[in-house]
Amino acid sequence: MLIPRFNTLDEMVSPYGSDSDSGSVDLQLSNLEGIKKDPNNFDLIDSDVSDTPGTSLKVVTENIIQSELEGPPGVIIIERLMNSIQNYLNGDRKGDLEKLTFLRSLSTLSRTLSYDETTESFIHEHISQILDAITMLIQQEPLHSLFSPVRQEVFIAITDLSYQDVNLLHGSEDRSDLFNVLIKSIITLPSIKTLNILQTVMPSGQYNTESLYRQTFQAFCEMLQCMVMQDPHLENLGRILEHMEPWLQSAKDHERERATVSMSQMLGCLSRHLNLQPPLQFQKLGNLVALMALLCGDPVEEVAQEAAEGTHYLLHITLRLKCITNDKRNRQSLKEAMKKCKEFLEICSIKQFYSNPFKIAQVFEVFLSPNELGQFIVTTLDGLKNLKHPCTQQSAGELLVTLVKSAETRFEKVSDIIGAICVRLPVISQPNARQQALSVVSLFISRPKYTDVVLNHLLFHPIPFDRHLSELWRTLDVDLPSTTWILWRLLRKLQKCHIVHQEKMDYVAVAATDALYEVFVGNKLQAATYRLFPQLLMALLIQVHHSIGLTMSDITIPNGVYTKQEVTSTSTPLSFAIQATKTLLLRTACWYEFDAMEKKKGWNLLEGENFHLEGVSLLAHALLEKHDILAHKVLYLLIPLLNRGNEKHRLTSAAFFVELFQSPLAKRLPSRYTITRLEEWLHHENQQFRVLSLKGIDNLLCHHQEKARPNIHLLAVNLFGDSIKKVKCKDKKDIEGQILESLIPLLLHLQDEDDAVAEESCRVLTICCQFLKWKLPREVYNKDPWHSNPSGIGVVCKFFEQKCRGKYNIMMQTMKYTQNHQVHLRRAAVLFTGLLAKYMDHSELRMKGTEWIEDVLRPLLHDSEPSVRIITSQALCRVQNAGVESEPRPVMCRLRNLFNYIHN
């Protein structure tokens, strides 16, 4: 490795070398305008870099015009050269001698191009043949050995032609192909050690293989140097990099070393002979910086040393480039960038700096544009694919994180970076490097500026088709303030798919659902999951409804979406939605709700087209029983959702909503959200809405008897009666359950303290029984208090017990009213409970036990109303008699004697 020629940044950019004031950044920047006016003024930004040993470009340049080719004798020689070339192009026998003669004649003839029109005409007339001949010639050279100087002469001939502005290596596809073949012919040769062994086994006798190889390789390097020196716009530098990049990343050490040496020498030559003229066409600076930084950490010492030297030259070139291309308006930013660069270089010695890829990334980062930063990232990602050298993978991973953290707000094409990560994940084998690539995604997605861009691109790689993305979603590691924002944006993408009806499901719905599932499994966004639980639960339930009956072929997949991996036959949009819903419950500690769905076949109900709403109601009921706070949050969320989205969206929301009417919190809702909405559904053309309306009314009847809002119950009863009258014959079977559930509330409200409610309850109860084709006993219409007519109410109780037996548990429903705030209803419920115990099947009662009934009634022995206390004692007596065994318990006997004494 050559000793770097610049010891400080000042020496690299100062017009006075190392003796100038090294701290004067202002002095350096003051020369910017002069550079812009005259880009070739090397006195403004100079270096003391000496020529690379072994480079003969200067010698070649000085000897282009040969004195022996001038004058009349020279004309004869030129003709002979042209004839020699013509004979080769038209001839058949082409051995090594003919090849070498042709190449040397072409090289010599090219030196006359600058002053001989005949030569110029000949070359341009035969350029296509010459190109084909050289291509054929180089393709005939063996890739496993080096026994002749043909390759060397090819490189020399192309170099000489290039000096005369005849370029055979770019401008068309054929020329680009030739360039590729030339590079391959030298880079892929066996190592020098292997070549020497081959010479021992198969001695050629004419050339020393090692010496021939070194001369050939140097000719190749000089050819590259000539290409960049002759191009003031640096367009050729980009072409060379495009062709050399695969070899700079080769898994074979000797190939990588050759590519690095040739690249380093070319950069050194360019840094010494910069002749830049606008417009500059080099568009791959970020790509080149990343390649050189990775090579500085190469496990092969020779490669790392050459790369360090090349990177040193590249920094010099970069400073010159930025000074020339910098806009006046950005002068201050360039000044700050150079100051930052200087500070980095002063921290450690040059040797230490160039042996540390991460410091290289930090220094170059300040000069790279947003587009060049993206190039750096994508190129570094390719380093993660290096399966042979784990240390290269590790260096690449650390380089990624270093650069993204340093320049996190300056990236533009973030989608390209995320896409590159997604494509390369399958081939990144080292765990640490893989995790670092994933952490880059976390860094970008956690910035609000990039969140949607990252999400959109990740969803273009749906997990069903790209299972490597599962790990990415599960390992998202972002700061707590960002978690809710990220999860919310992902949730919104799913919600937007439910707004309108579509014949086929949008792929985003499936991709977002599966992404949510993976996020729940990874549990990295736990706090956000709890915070957004109501929205997540409803979105997933709605997605379940939309997914019923669909297969993966029913998904609309636009062009560009990754679909290379096959999906298992059991994978459907419905299975993804169900697994996401289950995981959400488990991750938010809703164990009771999950178990309830398991035991009562709730998941099967959710998956059924005709039973989906029943499954939704079951889950809502379980949530209300165990986690009423979460249920209340869902209740408030649902109010605006009921009028949004397509019909499936509204149906699922409505099913959950009416089930939550059982909550005491539902009493606080204005009637426009309850009664009015139920009335609208009652007249809806969709029969499922009409059924939900009846169920909602039934829940209101059971749970809305508060003092502050007596009008709500009256409205609910009235609406319920009207709804039954409008039920069509085909719908009667579907609503029979709701009518059975309403009978006891209507019956008990015959004793309501509000006469209007009592009268309306009597009217609607009659309608219900007519619907069921039952004839009510006349005692029902007796308006006297029940406790004053126990025999009459006994007839009524016996009638309903017999009619509802095996269809509905009226005992359970009656006991709910024993806690009602109205004395009239509380007293009626206690009386009815005792009578039910008397008339129901005693064997069934004994089998189930009476303790649960006694536990509900016993606190009422201390009720504030004396009549309630007395009737409770009688009811307890009837319950105990119904469930008594052969020998009554002593305590119960004493209570019975006490109650009889009170009664008499």
CSV table of N, CA, C and O in Angstrom, one decimal, residues 646-691:
chain,number,residue,atom,x,y,z
A,646,ASN,N,-69.1,0.1,3.8
A,646,ASN,CA,-70.1,-0.6,3.0
A,646,ASN,C,-71.0,-1.4,3.9
A,646,ASN,O,-70.9,-1.3,5.1
A,647,GLU,N,-71.9,-2.2,3.4
A,647,GLU,CA,-73.0,-2.9,4.2
A,647,GLU,C,-72.4,-3.9,5.2
A,647,GLU,O,-72.9,-3.9,6.3
A,648,LYS,N,-71.4,-4.6,4.8
A,648,LYS,CA,-70.8,-5.6,5.7
A,648,LYS,C,-70.1,-4.8,6.9
A,648,LYS,O,-70.1,-5.3,8.0
A,649,HIS,N,-69.5,-3.7,6.6
A,649,HIS,CA,-68.9,-2.9,7.6
A,649,HIS,C,-70.0,-2.5,8.6
A,649,HIS,O,-69.8,-2.6,9.8
A,650,ARG,N,-71.1,-2.0,8.1
A,650,ARG,CA,-72.1,-1.5,9.0
A,650,ARG,C,-72.8,-2.6,9.8
A,650,ARG,O,-73.2,-2.4,10.9
A,651,LEU,N,-73.0,-3.8,9.1
A,651,LEU,CA,-73.7,-4.9,9.8
A,651,LEU,C,-72.8,-5.4,11.0
A,651,LEU,O,-73.4,-5.6,12.1
A,652,THR,N,-71.5,-5.6,10.8
A,652,THR,CA,-70.7,-6.0,11.8
A,652,THR,C,-70.6,-5.0,13.0
A,652,THR,O,-70.7,-5.4,14.2
A,653,SER,N,-70.6,-3.8,12.7
A,653,SER,CA,-70.6,-2.7,13.7
A,653,SER,C,-71.9,-2.7,14.4
A,653,SER,O,-71.9,-2.6,15.7
A,654,ALA,N,-73.0,-2.9,13.7
A,654,ALA,CA,-74.3,-2.9,14.4
A,654,ALA,C,-74.5,-4.1,15.3
A,654,ALA,O,-75.1,-3.9,16.4
A,655,ALA,N,-74.0,-5.2,14.9
A,655,ALA,CA,-74.1,-6.4,15.8
A,655,ALA,C,-73.4,-6.2,17.1
A,655,ALA,O,-73.9,-6.6,18.1
A,656,PHE,N,-72.2,-5.7,17.0
A,656,PHE,CA,-71.5,-5.4,18.2
A,656,PHE,C,-72.1,-4.3,19.1
A,656,PHE,O,-72.2,-4.4,20.3
A,657,PHE,N,-72.7,-3.3,18.4
A,657,PHE,CA,-73.3,-2.2,19.1
A,657,PHE,C,-74.5,-2.6,19.9
A,657,PHE,O,-74.6,-2.2,21.1
A,658,VAL,N,-75.4,-3.3,19.3
A,658,VAL,CA,-76.7,-3.6,20.0
A,658,VAL,C,-76.4,-4.6,21.2
A,658,VAL,O,-77.1,-4.5,22.2
A,659,GLU,N,-75.3,-5.4,21.1
A,659,GLU,CA,-75.0,-6.3,22.2
A,659,GLU,C,-74.5,-5.5,23.4
A,659,GLU,O,-74.8,-5.8,24.5
A,660,LEU,N,-73.9,-4.3,23.1
A,660,LEU,CA,-73.4,-3.5,24.2
A,660,LEU,C,-74.5,-2.7,24.9
A,660,LEU,O,-74.2,-1.9,25.8
A,661,PHE,N,-75.7,-2.7,24.3
A,661,PHE,CA,-76.8,-2.0,25.0
A,661,PHE,C,-77.1,-2.6,26.4
A,661,PHE,O,-77.8,-2.0,27.2
A,662,GLN,N,-76.6,-3.8,26.7
A,662,GLN,CA,-76.7,-4.4,28.0
A,662,GLN,C,-75.9,-3.7,29.0
A,662,GLN,O,-76.0,-3.9,30.2
A,663,SER,N,-74.9,-2.9,28.6
A,663,SER,CA,-74.1,-2.1,29.5
A,663,SER,C,-74.8,-1.0,30.2
A,663,SER,O,-75.6,-0.3,29.5
A,664,PRO,N,-74.6,-0.8,31.4
A,664,PRO,CA,-75.2,0.4,32.1
A,664,PRO,C,-74.8,1.7,31.4
A,664,PRO,O,-75.5,2.7,31.4
A,665,LEU,N,-73.6,1.7,30.8
A,665,LEU,CA,-73.1,2.9,30.1
A,665,LEU,C,-74.0,3.3,28.9
A,665,LEU,O,-74.1,4.5,28.5
A,666,ALA,N,-74.7,2.3,28.4
A,666,ALA,CA,-75.6,2.6,27.2
A,666,ALA,C,-76.7,3.5,27.6
A,666,ALA,O,-77.3,4.2,26.7
A,667,LYS,N,-77.0,3.6,28.9
A,667,LYS,CA,-78.1,4.5,29.3
A,667,LYS,C,-77.8,5.9,29.1
A,667,LYS,O,-78.7,6.8,29.0
A,668,ARG,N,-76.5,6.2,29.0
A,668,ARG,CA,-76.1,7.6,28.9
A,668,ARG,C,-76.1,8.1,27.4
A,668,ARG,O,-76.0,9.3,27.1
A,669,LEU,N,-76.3,7.2,26.5
A,669,LEU,CA,-76.3,7.5,25.1
A,669,LEU,C,-77.6,8.3,24.7
A,669,LEU,O,-78.7,7.9,25.1
A,670,PRO,N,-77.5,9.4,24.0
A,670,PRO,CA,-78.7,10.1,23.5
A,670,PRO,C,-79.6,9.2,22.7
A,670,PRO,O,-79.1,8.2,22.0
A,671,SER,N,-80.9,9.4,22.7
A,671,SER,CA,-81.9,8.5,22.0
A,671,SER,C,-81.6,8.5,20.5
A,671,SER,O,-82.0,7.5,19.9
A,672,ARG,N,-81.0,9.5,20.0
A,672,ARG,CA,-80.7,9.5,18.5
A,672,ARG,C,-79.7,8.5,18.1
A,672,ARG,O,-79.6,8.1,17.0
A,673,TYR,N,-78.9,8.0,19.1
A,673,TYR,CA,-78.0,6.9,18.8
A,673,TYR,C,-78.5,5.6,19.2
A,673,TYR,O,-77.9,4.6,18.8
A,674,THR,N,-79.7,5.5,19.8
A,674,THR,CA,-80.3,4.2,20.2
A,674,THR,C,-81.6,4.1,19.5
A,674,THR,O,-81.8,3.4,18.5
A,675,ILE,N,-82.7,4.7,20.1
A,675,ILE,CA,-84.0,4.6,19.6
A,675,ILE,C,-84.1,4.9,18.1
A,675,ILE,O,-84.7,4.2,17.3
A,676,THR,N,-83.6,6.1,17.8
A,676,THR,CA,-83.8,6.6,16.4
A,676,THR,C,-83.1,5.6,15.4
A,676,THR,O,-83.6,5.3,14.3
A,677,ARG,N,-81.9,5.2,15.8
A,677,ARG,CA,-81.1,4.3,14.9
A,677,ARG,C,-81.8,2.9,14.8
A,677,ARG,O,-81.9,2.4,13.7
A,678,LEU,N,-82.3,2.4,15.9
A,678,LEU,CA,-83.0,1.2,15.8
A,678,LEU,C,-84.3,1.3,14.9
A,678,LEU,O,-84.7,0.3,14.2
A,679,GLU,N,-84.9,2.4,15.0
A,679,GLU,CA,-86.1,2.6,14.2
A,679,GLU,C,-85.8,2.6,12.7
A,679,GLU,O,-86.5,2.1,11.8
A,680,GLU,N,-84.6,3.2,12.4
A,680,GLU,CA,-84.2,3.2,11.0
A,680,GLU,C,-83.9,1.8,10.5
A,680,GLU,O,-84.2,1.4,9.4
A,681,TRP,N,-83.2,1.0,11.3
A,681,TRP,CA,-82.9,-0.3,10.9
A,681,TRP,C,-84.2,-1.2,10.8
A,681,TRP,O,-84.2,-2.1,10.0
A,682,LEU,N,-85.2,-0.8,11.6
A,682,LEU,CA,-86.4,-1.6,11.5
A,682,LEU,C,-87.1,-1.5,10.1
A,682,LEU,O,-87.7,-2.5,9.7
A,683,HIS,N,-86.8,-0.5,9.4
A,683,HIS,CA,-87.4,-0.3,8.1
A,683,HIS,C,-86.4,-0.6,7.0
A,683,HIS,O,-86.6,-0.2,5.8
A,684,HIS,N,-85.2,-1.1,7.4
A,684,HIS,CA,-84.2,-1.4,6.4
A,684,HIS,C,-84.6,-2.5,5.5
A,684,HIS,O,-85.2,-3.5,5.9
A,685,GLU,N,-84.1,-2.4,4.2
A,685,GLU,CA,-84.5,-3.5,3.2
A,685,GLU,C,-83.7,-4.8,3.5
A,685,GLU,O,-84.2,-5.9,3.2
A,686,ASN,N,-82.6,-4.7,4.2
A,686,ASN,CA,-81.8,-5.9,4.6
A,686,ASN,C,-82.4,-6.5,5.8
A,686,ASN,O,-82.5,-5.9,6.9
A,687,GLN,N,-82.8,-7.8,5.8
A,687,GLN,CA,-83.5,-8.4,6.9
A,687,GLN,C,-82.6,-8.5,8.1
A,687,GLN,O,-83.0,-8.5,9.2
A,688,GLN,N,-81.2,-8.6,7.9
A,688,GLN,CA,-80.3,-8.7,9.0
A,688,GLN,C,-80.3,-7.5,9.9
A,688,GLN,O,-80.2,-7.5,11.1
A,689,PHE,N,-80.5,-6.3,9.2
A,689,PHE,CA,-80.6,-5.1,10.0
A,689,PHE,C,-81.9,-5.1,10.8
A,689,PHE,O,-82.0,-4.6,12.0
A,690,ARG,N,-83.0,-5.6,10.3
A,690,ARG,CA,-84.3,-5.7,11.0
A,690,ARG,C,-84.2,-6.6,12.2
A,690,ARG,O,-84.7,-6.2,13.3
A,691,VAL,N,-83.5,-7.7,12.1
A,691,VAL,CA,-83.3,-8.6,13.2
A,691,VAL,C,-82.4,-7.9,14.3
A,691,VAL,O,-82.7,-8.0,15.5
